[in-house]
């Protein structure tokens, strides 16, 4: 583990002093600082200039802000900075903020701030607003990243070969921890983790969710890249589907629309990567990762905060039943999961 940093960007006096020393902010500049919510692994602050332009600064934490001990080397900020520079080239134009700077000594990076007129997609979905085009964009965004990176050759593969942070922040707290807490699924989750690390197909975001997606002027913008690595594309798809299905579970009035939107996301994504040599055998693993993440988000180190106690219990029971005999297609998984949720809730 790297040495702890000596100052905190949420201390605005210290932050101003740092920005002055680096000549990022002049001593007489009238800038505003705002601590941003969300996320457990970083401190995040917006810096806003009088002309309206701004930066977002992220400082990686060694101990994450959760109720159980969860540690990860803050040197991962270097992965996030490298990944953002890469995605500025690979992702569709305008879907990632521009990279500005990195400072590995202070585990810090800066990027363009998205203008204030935006919404977080997670909040939009939880409010019950289901916009079909957002799911189409999300599928195209992920498919483009996976396809472009898969076709980019050995240099990109080597640059993102290290899976340490993906293991620290995803496999360990999601699959391995859940396996310890849920013995009925232990073999399934342990095998899935091992299988995941064997696949080296494309650049994997590792945190591809509505929480990390902003909407501005109808367009999706993807954030948070600290676990990006060259690995198994099925993890990203299953991770995203988990959020859609968990929200469909939580929002019964919107359940049918969310189910259709989740299937549309998968269809658009699949069309984008259809010509790649690994596409044909992807769906089975997508189903497994969706089940693994659905269970991990109620029994792992980072449970979904919007699910009630009863919903967490229901989701656990339903997923364990599906793990015993997984569906073979994403469409069947969506239909079967929600049918069992409804059946269980009505009993």
Short mmCIF file of C-alpha atoms in Angstrom, two decimals:
data_model
loop_
_atom_site.label_atom_id
_atom_site.label_comp_id
_atom_site.label_asym_id
_atom_site.label_seq_id
_atom_site.Cartn_x
_atom_site.Cartn_y
_atom_site.Cartn_z
CA UNK A 1 0.00 0.00 0.00
CA UNK A 2 1.30 3.47 -0.87
CA UNK A 3 2.02 6.11 1.77
CA UNK A 4 -0.99 8.19 2.89
CA UNK A 5 -1.28 11.68 1.47
CA UNK A 6 -0.61 14.60 3.76
CA UNK A 7 -3.51 16.83 2.72
CA UNK A 8 -7.14 16.51 1.79
CA UNK A 9 -8.77 18.22 -1.22
CA UNK A 10 -11.95 18.63 0.83
CA UNK A 11 -9.95 21.12 2.94
CA UNK A 12 -10.59 24.07 0.61
CA UNK A 13 -7.86 26.27 2.07
CA UNK A 14 -5.32 23.53 1.41
CA UNK A 15 -6.78 22.96 -2.04
CA UNK A 16 -6.53 26.64 -2.99
CA UNK A 17 -2.94 26.67 -1.81
CA UNK A 18 -2.17 23.63 -3.95
CA UNK A 19 -3.83 25.08 -7.06
CA UNK A 20 -1.99 28.38 -6.56
CA UNK A 21 1.34 26.58 -6.20
CA UNK A 22 0.73 24.60 -9.37
CA UNK A 23 -0.31 27.77 -11.27
CA UNK A 24 -3.69 26.25 -12.01
CA UNK A 25 -5.41 29.10 -10.16
CA UNK A 26 -4.06 32.63 -9.80
CA UNK A 27 -3.92 34.11 -6.31
CA UNK A 28 -6.53 36.73 -7.19
CA UNK A 29 -8.88 34.33 -9.03
CA UNK A 30 -12.35 34.18 -7.51
CA UNK A 31 -12.97 30.43 -7.72
CA UNK A 32 -15.62 28.43 -5.90
CA UNK A 33 -15.17 24.96 -4.43
CA UNK A 34 -17.93 22.41 -4.01
CA UNK A 35 -17.64 18.96 -2.46
CA UNK A 36 -19.47 16.48 -4.69
CA UNK A 37 -21.49 13.58 -3.28
CA UNK A 38 -21.46 9.98 -4.44
CA UNK A 39 -18.84 7.30 -4.60
CA UNK A 40 -17.02 5.58 -1.78
CA UNK A 41 -13.48 5.39 -3.10
CA UNK A 42 -12.52 9.02 -3.78
CA UNK A 43 -12.79 12.56 -2.50
CA UNK A 44 -14.34 14.63 -5.28
CA UNK A 45 -14.45 18.44 -5.54
CA UNK A 46 -15.69 20.79 -8.26
CA UNK A 47 -13.67 23.95 -8.95
CA UNK A 48 -15.71 26.66 -10.66
CA UNK A 49 -14.37 29.85 -12.27
CA UNK A 50 -16.46 33.05 -12.66
CA UNK A 51 -16.73 32.56 -16.44
CA UNK A 52 -18.63 29.33 -15.84
CA UNK A 53 -16.00 26.76 -16.77
CA UNK A 54 -14.91 24.26 -14.18
CA UNK A 55 -12.85 21.25 -13.25
CA UNK A 56 -13.62 18.17 -11.19
CA UNK A 57 -10.78 16.94 -8.99
CA UNK A 58 -10.64 13.38 -7.68
CA UNK A 59 -8.35 12.17 -4.90
CA UNK A 60 -8.19 8.41 -4.35
CA UNK A 61 -8.73 7.04 -0.84
CA UNK A 62 -6.80 4.11 0.62
CA UNK A 63 -9.73 3.06 2.84
CA UNK A 64 -13.12 3.20 1.18
CA UNK A 65 -16.13 4.84 2.80
CA UNK A 66 -18.20 1.74 3.58
CA UNK A 67 -19.29 -0.06 6.75
CA UNK A 68 -16.76 -2.89 6.43
CA UNK A 69 -12.99 -2.76 6.01
CA UNK A 70 -12.22 -2.27 2.32
CA UNK A 71 -8.83 -1.07 1.19
CA UNK A 72 -7.25 -0.32 -2.19
CA UNK A 73 -3.97 1.34 -3.13
CA UNK A 74 -4.64 5.01 -4.06
CA UNK A 75 -2.08 4.66 -6.85
CA UNK A 76 -5.12 3.51 -8.86
CA UNK A 77 -5.72 7.19 -9.67
CA UNK A 78 -3.04 6.69 -12.30
CA UNK A 79 -5.18 4.01 -13.94
CA UNK A 80 -8.15 6.35 -13.95
CA UNK A 81 -6.14 9.15 -15.54
CA UNK A 82 -4.72 6.82 -18.19
CA UNK A 83 -8.16 5.35 -18.87
CA UNK A 84 -9.77 8.78 -19.29
CA UNK A 85 -7.11 9.81 -21.80
CA UNK A 86 -7.76 6.57 -23.68
CA UNK A 87 -11.55 6.91 -23.60
CA UNK A 88 -11.30 10.48 -24.86
CA UNK A 89 -10.09 8.79 -28.07
CA UNK A 90 -12.11 5.56 -28.14
CA UNK A 91 -15.57 6.51 -26.86
CA UNK A 92 -18.10 8.40 -29.00
CA UNK A 93 -17.34 12.16 -29.02
CA UNK A 94 -18.74 14.04 -26.05
CA UNK A 95 -19.42 10.95 -23.94
CA UNK A 96 -16.43 11.44 -21.59
CA UNK A 97 -15.11 14.65 -19.97
CA UNK A 98 -11.76 15.95 -21.17
CA UNK A 99 -8.67 14.96 -19.19
CA UNK A 100 -6.75 17.90 -17.62
CA UNK A 101 -3.94 16.70 -15.33
CA UNK A 102 -2.73 14.01 -12.94
CA UNK A 103 -0.57 14.21 -9.81
CA UNK A 104 0.52 10.80 -8.57
CA UNK A 105 2.28 12.23 -5.52
CA UNK A 106 -1.08 13.40 -4.15
CA UNK A 107 -3.17 10.62 -5.79
CA UNK A 108 -5.03 13.32 -7.66
CA UNK A 109 -6.42 13.91 -11.13
CA UNK A 110 -8.35 16.72 -12.77
CA UNK A 111 -10.87 16.61 -15.58
CA UNK A 112 -13.38 18.89 -17.25
CA UNK A 113 -16.50 19.57 -15.19
CA UNK A 114 -19.76 18.88 -16.96
CA UNK A 115 -21.84 22.11 -16.92
CA UNK A 116 -24.42 22.38 -14.15
CA UNK A 117 -27.37 21.72 -16.45
CA UNK A 118 -27.17 17.96 -16.04
CA UNK A 119 -28.80 15.13 -14.10
CA UNK A 120 -27.45 11.89 -12.73
CA UNK A 121 -29.03 8.98 -14.60
CA UNK A 122 -29.42 6.89 -11.44
CA UNK A 123 -31.53 9.64 -9.87
CA UNK A 124 -33.57 9.98 -13.05
CA UNK A 125 -34.33 6.26 -13.12
CA UNK A 126 -35.23 6.11 -9.43
CA UNK A 127 -37.65 9.00 -9.99
CA UNK A 128 -39.49 6.76 -12.47
CA UNK A 129 -38.44 8.53 -15.66
CA UNK A 130 -37.61 5.83 -18.19
CA UNK A 131 -36.36 7.25 -21.50
CA UNK A 132 -35.84 4.61 -24.18
CA UNK A 133 -33.15 6.58 -25.99
CA UNK A 134 -30.96 6.63 -22.90
CA UNK A 135 -30.77 2.84 -22.95
CA UNK A 136 -29.97 2.87 -26.65
CA UNK A 137 -27.15 5.35 -26.03
CA UNK A 138 -25.85 3.26 -23.13
CA UNK A 139 -25.70 0.12 -25.26
CA UNK A 140 -24.00 1.95 -28.11
CA UNK A 141 -21.50 3.61 -25.73
CA UNK A 142 -20.44 0.33 -24.16
CA UNK A 143 -20.41 -1.49 -27.49
CA UNK A 144 -18.24 1.21 -29.06
CA UNK A 145 -15.70 1.12 -26.21
CA UNK A 146 -15.52 -2.67 -26.32
CA UNK A 147 -15.29 -2.85 -30.11
CA UNK A 148 -12.78 -0.03 -30.55
CA UNK A 149 -10.50 -1.32 -27.81
CA UNK A 150 -10.74 -4.92 -29.02
CA UNK A 151 -9.58 -3.77 -32.45
CA UNK A 152 -6.81 -1.49 -31.13
CA UNK A 153 -4.06 -4.08 -30.91
CA UNK A 154 -1.36 -5.14 -28.47
CA UNK A 155 -0.34 -1.70 -27.17
CA UNK A 156 -3.68 -1.06 -25.47
CA UNK A 157 -3.81 -4.63 -24.18
CA UNK A 158 -0.39 -4.16 -22.53
CA UNK A 159 -1.22 -0.72 -21.11
CA UNK A 160 -4.24 -2.06 -19.22
CA UNK A 161 -3.06 -5.61 -18.48
CA UNK A 162 -2.96 -5.10 -14.70
CA UNK A 163 -6.21 -6.30 -13.06
CA UNK A 164 -5.15 -5.51 -9.47
CA UNK A 165 -7.67 -2.72 -8.88
CA UNK A 166 -10.47 -4.61 -10.61
CA UNK A 167 -9.78 -7.50 -8.25
CA UNK A 168 -9.54 -5.20 -5.18
CA UNK A 169 -12.64 -3.16 -5.96
CA UNK A 170 -14.87 -5.61 -7.83
CA UNK A 171 -14.04 -9.29 -7.59
CA UNK A 172 -13.00 -9.29 -3.93
CA UNK A 173 -15.85 -7.17 -2.46
CA UNK A 174 -18.51 -8.43 -4.87
CA UNK A 175 -17.89 -12.06 -5.74
CA UNK A 176 -15.41 -13.41 -3.19
CA UNK A 177 -16.96 -11.64 -0.19
CA UNK A 178 -20.46 -12.67 -1.27
CA UNK A 179 -19.25 -16.25 -1.66
CA UNK A 180 -18.13 -16.20 1.98
CA UNK A 181 -21.44 -14.74 3.12
CA UNK A 182 -23.66 -16.90 0.87
CA UNK A 183 -22.33 -20.43 0.84
CA UNK A 184 -25.10 -21.66 -1.48
CA UNK A 185 -23.56 -19.57 -4.27
CA UNK A 186 -19.90 -19.96 -3.33
CA UNK A 187 -18.93 -22.42 -6.06
CA UNK A 188 -20.79 -20.39 -8.70
CA UNK A 189 -19.13 -17.11 -7.69
CA UNK A 190 -15.64 -18.51 -7.27
CA UNK A 191 -15.76 -20.21 -10.67
CA UNK A 192 -17.12 -17.02 -12.24
CA UNK A 193 -14.26 -14.97 -10.77
CA UNK A 194 -11.65 -17.38 -12.11
CA UNK A 195 -13.31 -17.46 -15.53
CA UNK A 196 -13.48 -13.65 -15.64
CA UNK A 197 -9.72 -13.26 -15.24
CA UNK A 198 -9.04 -15.69 -18.09
CA UNK A 199 -10.77 -13.50 -20.68
CA UNK A 200 -8.69 -10.71 -22.24
CA UNK A 201 -10.97 -9.42 -24.97
CA UNK A 202 -11.30 -5.64 -24.69
CA UNK A 203 -11.13 -2.61 -22.44
CA UNK A 204 -13.55 -3.12 -19.52
CA UNK A 205 -14.88 -0.13 -17.59
CA UNK A 206 -15.68 -2.18 -14.49
CA UNK A 207 -18.21 0.29 -13.04
CA UNK A 208 -20.57 0.76 -15.97
CA UNK A 209 -23.73 1.92 -14.24
CA UNK A 210 -26.33 4.72 -14.18
CA UNK A 211 -24.67 6.13 -11.05
CA UNK A 212 -21.59 6.92 -13.11
CA UNK A 213 -23.55 8.46 -15.96
CA UNK A 214 -24.69 12.05 -16.35
CA UNK A 215 -27.36 13.30 -18.74
CA UNK A 216 -26.85 16.71 -20.34
CA UNK A 217 -29.02 17.97 -23.20
CA UNK A 218 -30.29 14.43 -23.69
CA UNK A 219 -26.80 12.93 -24.06
CA UNK A 220 -25.14 10.40 -21.73
CA UNK A 221 -21.68 11.16 -20.32
CA UNK A 222 -19.68 8.37 -18.65
CA UNK A 223 -17.58 8.93 -15.49
CA UNK A 224 -15.32 6.94 -13.10
CA UNK A 225 -12.56 4.84 -14.65
CA UNK A 226 -10.44 3.62 -11.72
CA UNK A 227 -10.93 -0.12 -12.39
CA UNK A 228 -10.56 0.02 -16.18
CA UNK A 229 -8.55 -2.95 -17.46
CA UNK A 230 -8.25 -5.27 -20.45
CA UNK A 231 -10.53 -8.17 -19.61
CA UNK A 232 -13.97 -9.75 -19.87
CA UNK A 233 -16.65 -7.60 -21.59
CA UNK A 234 -19.38 -9.74 -20.02
CA UNK A 235 -18.68 -8.14 -16.64
CA UNK A 236 -19.60 -4.65 -17.89
CA UNK A 237 -22.82 -5.87 -19.48
CA UNK A 238 -23.86 -7.90 -16.45
CA UNK A 239 -23.01 -5.00 -14.13
CA UNK A 240 -25.24 -2.64 -16.11
CA UNK A 241 -28.10 -5.14 -16.38
CA UNK A 242 -27.93 -5.63 -12.62
CA UNK A 243 -28.73 -1.97 -12.05
CA UNK A 244 -31.64 -2.01 -14.48
CA UNK A 245 -33.13 -5.19 -13.00
CA UNK A 246 -32.62 -4.09 -9.39
CA UNK A 247 -34.46 -0.86 -10.17
CA UNK A 248 -37.20 -2.83 -11.92
CA UNK A 249 -37.51 -4.85 -8.72
CA UNK A 250 -37.68 -1.68 -6.62
CA UNK A 251 -40.13 0.20 -8.89
CA UNK A 252 -43.09 -2.08 -9.63
CA UNK A 253 -45.00 0.59 -11.55
CA UNK A 254 -42.06 0.98 -13.95
CA UNK A 255 -41.12 -2.70 -13.97
CA UNK A 256 -42.33 -3.61 -17.46
CA UNK A 257 -40.78 -0.51 -19.03
CA UNK A 258 -37.45 -1.13 -17.32
CA UNK A 259 -37.49 -4.75 -18.43
CA UNK A 260 -38.03 -3.72 -22.05
CA UNK A 261 -35.38 -1.01 -21.77
CA UNK A 262 -32.85 -3.47 -20.31
CA UNK A 263 -33.42 -5.83 -23.21
CA UNK A 264 -33.04 -2.94 -25.67
CA UNK A 265 -29.71 -2.00 -24.07
CA UNK A 266 -28.51 -5.57 -24.61
CA UNK A 267 -29.74 -5.68 -28.22
CA UNK A 268 -28.03 -2.41 -29.17
CA UNK A 269 -24.80 -3.49 -27.48
CA UNK A 270 -24.86 -6.91 -29.16
CA UNK A 271 -25.33 -5.35 -32.60
CA UNK A 272 -22.32 -3.08 -32.04
CA UNK A 273 -19.95 -5.95 -31.16
CA UNK A 274 -21.49 -8.59 -33.43
CA UNK A 275 -18.51 -8.87 -35.80
CA UNK A 276 -15.89 -9.44 -33.10
CA UNK A 277 -14.52 -12.94 -32.73
CA UNK A 278 -15.54 -13.23 -29.07
CA UNK A 279 -19.12 -12.01 -29.54
CA UNK A 280 -20.74 -15.36 -30.31
CA UNK A 281 -19.98 -16.93 -26.93
CA UNK A 282 -20.54 -13.84 -24.78
CA UNK A 283 -24.21 -14.17 -23.79
CA UNK A 284 -23.82 -17.12 -21.44
CA UNK A 285 -21.22 -15.22 -19.41
CA UNK A 286 -23.37 -12.07 -19.42
CA UNK A 287 -26.15 -14.08 -17.77
CA UNK A 288 -23.73 -15.41 -15.15
CA UNK A 289 -22.31 -11.96 -14.36
CA UNK A 290 -25.79 -10.47 -14.09
CA UNK A 291 -26.74 -13.14 -11.56
CA UNK A 292 -23.44 -12.70 -9.70
CA UNK A 293 -23.84 -8.93 -9.48
CA UNK A 294 -27.54 -9.13 -8.58
CA UNK A 295 -26.57 -11.25 -5.60
CA UNK A 296 -23.49 -9.20 -4.72
CA UNK A 297 -25.50 -5.98 -4.61
CA UNK A 298 -27.60 -7.39 -1.77
CA UNK A 299 -25.03 -9.61 -0.01
CA UNK A 300 -21.62 -8.08 -0.85
CA UNK A 301 -19.63 -5.20 0.62
CA UNK A 302 -21.48 -2.56 -1.41
CA UNK A 303 -25.25 -3.25 -1.18
CA UNK A 304 -27.68 -1.10 -3.15
CA UNK A 305 -28.88 1.53 -0.71
CA UNK A 306 -32.31 2.03 -2.32
CA UNK A 307 -33.46 -1.56 -1.87
CA UNK A 308 -35.47 -2.17 1.29
CA UNK A 309 -34.64 -4.99 3.69
CA UNK A 310 -37.50 -7.05 2.24
CA UNK A 311 -36.36 -6.34 -1.31
CA UNK A 312 -32.81 -7.40 -0.52
CA UNK A 313 -34.04 -10.65 0.99
CA UNK A 314 -36.36 -11.27 -1.99
CA UNK A 315 -33.61 -10.57 -4.51
CA UNK A 316 -31.26 -12.92 -2.69
CA UNK A 317 -33.77 -15.77 -2.68
CA UNK A 318 -34.70 -15.31 -6.35
CA UNK A 319 -31.10 -15.11 -7.55
CA UNK A 320 -30.08 -18.20 -5.58
CA UNK A 321 -32.87 -20.11 -7.29
CA UNK A 322 -31.67 -18.91 -10.70
CA UNK A 323 -28.02 -19.66 -9.94
CA UNK A 324 -28.97 -23.30 -9.47
CA UNK A 325 -30.14 -23.44 -13.10
CA UNK A 326 -29.22 -20.24 -14.99
CA UNK A 327 -31.23 -19.14 -18.04
CA UNK A 328 -29.39 -19.43 -21.34
CA UNK A 329 -30.25 -16.00 -22.79
CA UNK A 330 -30.40 -12.44 -21.49
CA UNK A 331 -34.05 -12.13 -22.53
CA UNK A 332 -34.94 -15.27 -20.57
CA UNK A 333 -33.00 -14.00 -17.56
CA UNK A 334 -34.84 -10.66 -17.53
CA UNK A 335 -38.24 -12.35 -17.87
CA UNK A 336 -37.50 -15.09 -15.34
CA UNK A 337 -35.98 -12.81 -12.70
CA UNK A 338 -38.88 -10.36 -12.75
CA UNK A 339 -41.52 -13.10 -12.91
CA UNK A 340 -40.04 -14.71 -9.81
CA UNK A 341 -39.80 -11.32 -8.06
CA UNK A 342 -43.49 -10.67 -8.74
CA UNK A 343 -44.51 -14.18 -7.70
CA UNK A 344 -42.54 -13.99 -4.48
CA UNK A 345 -43.87 -10.50 -3.66
CA UNK A 346 -47.50 -11.62 -4.14
CA UNK A 347 -47.21 -14.59 -1.78
#
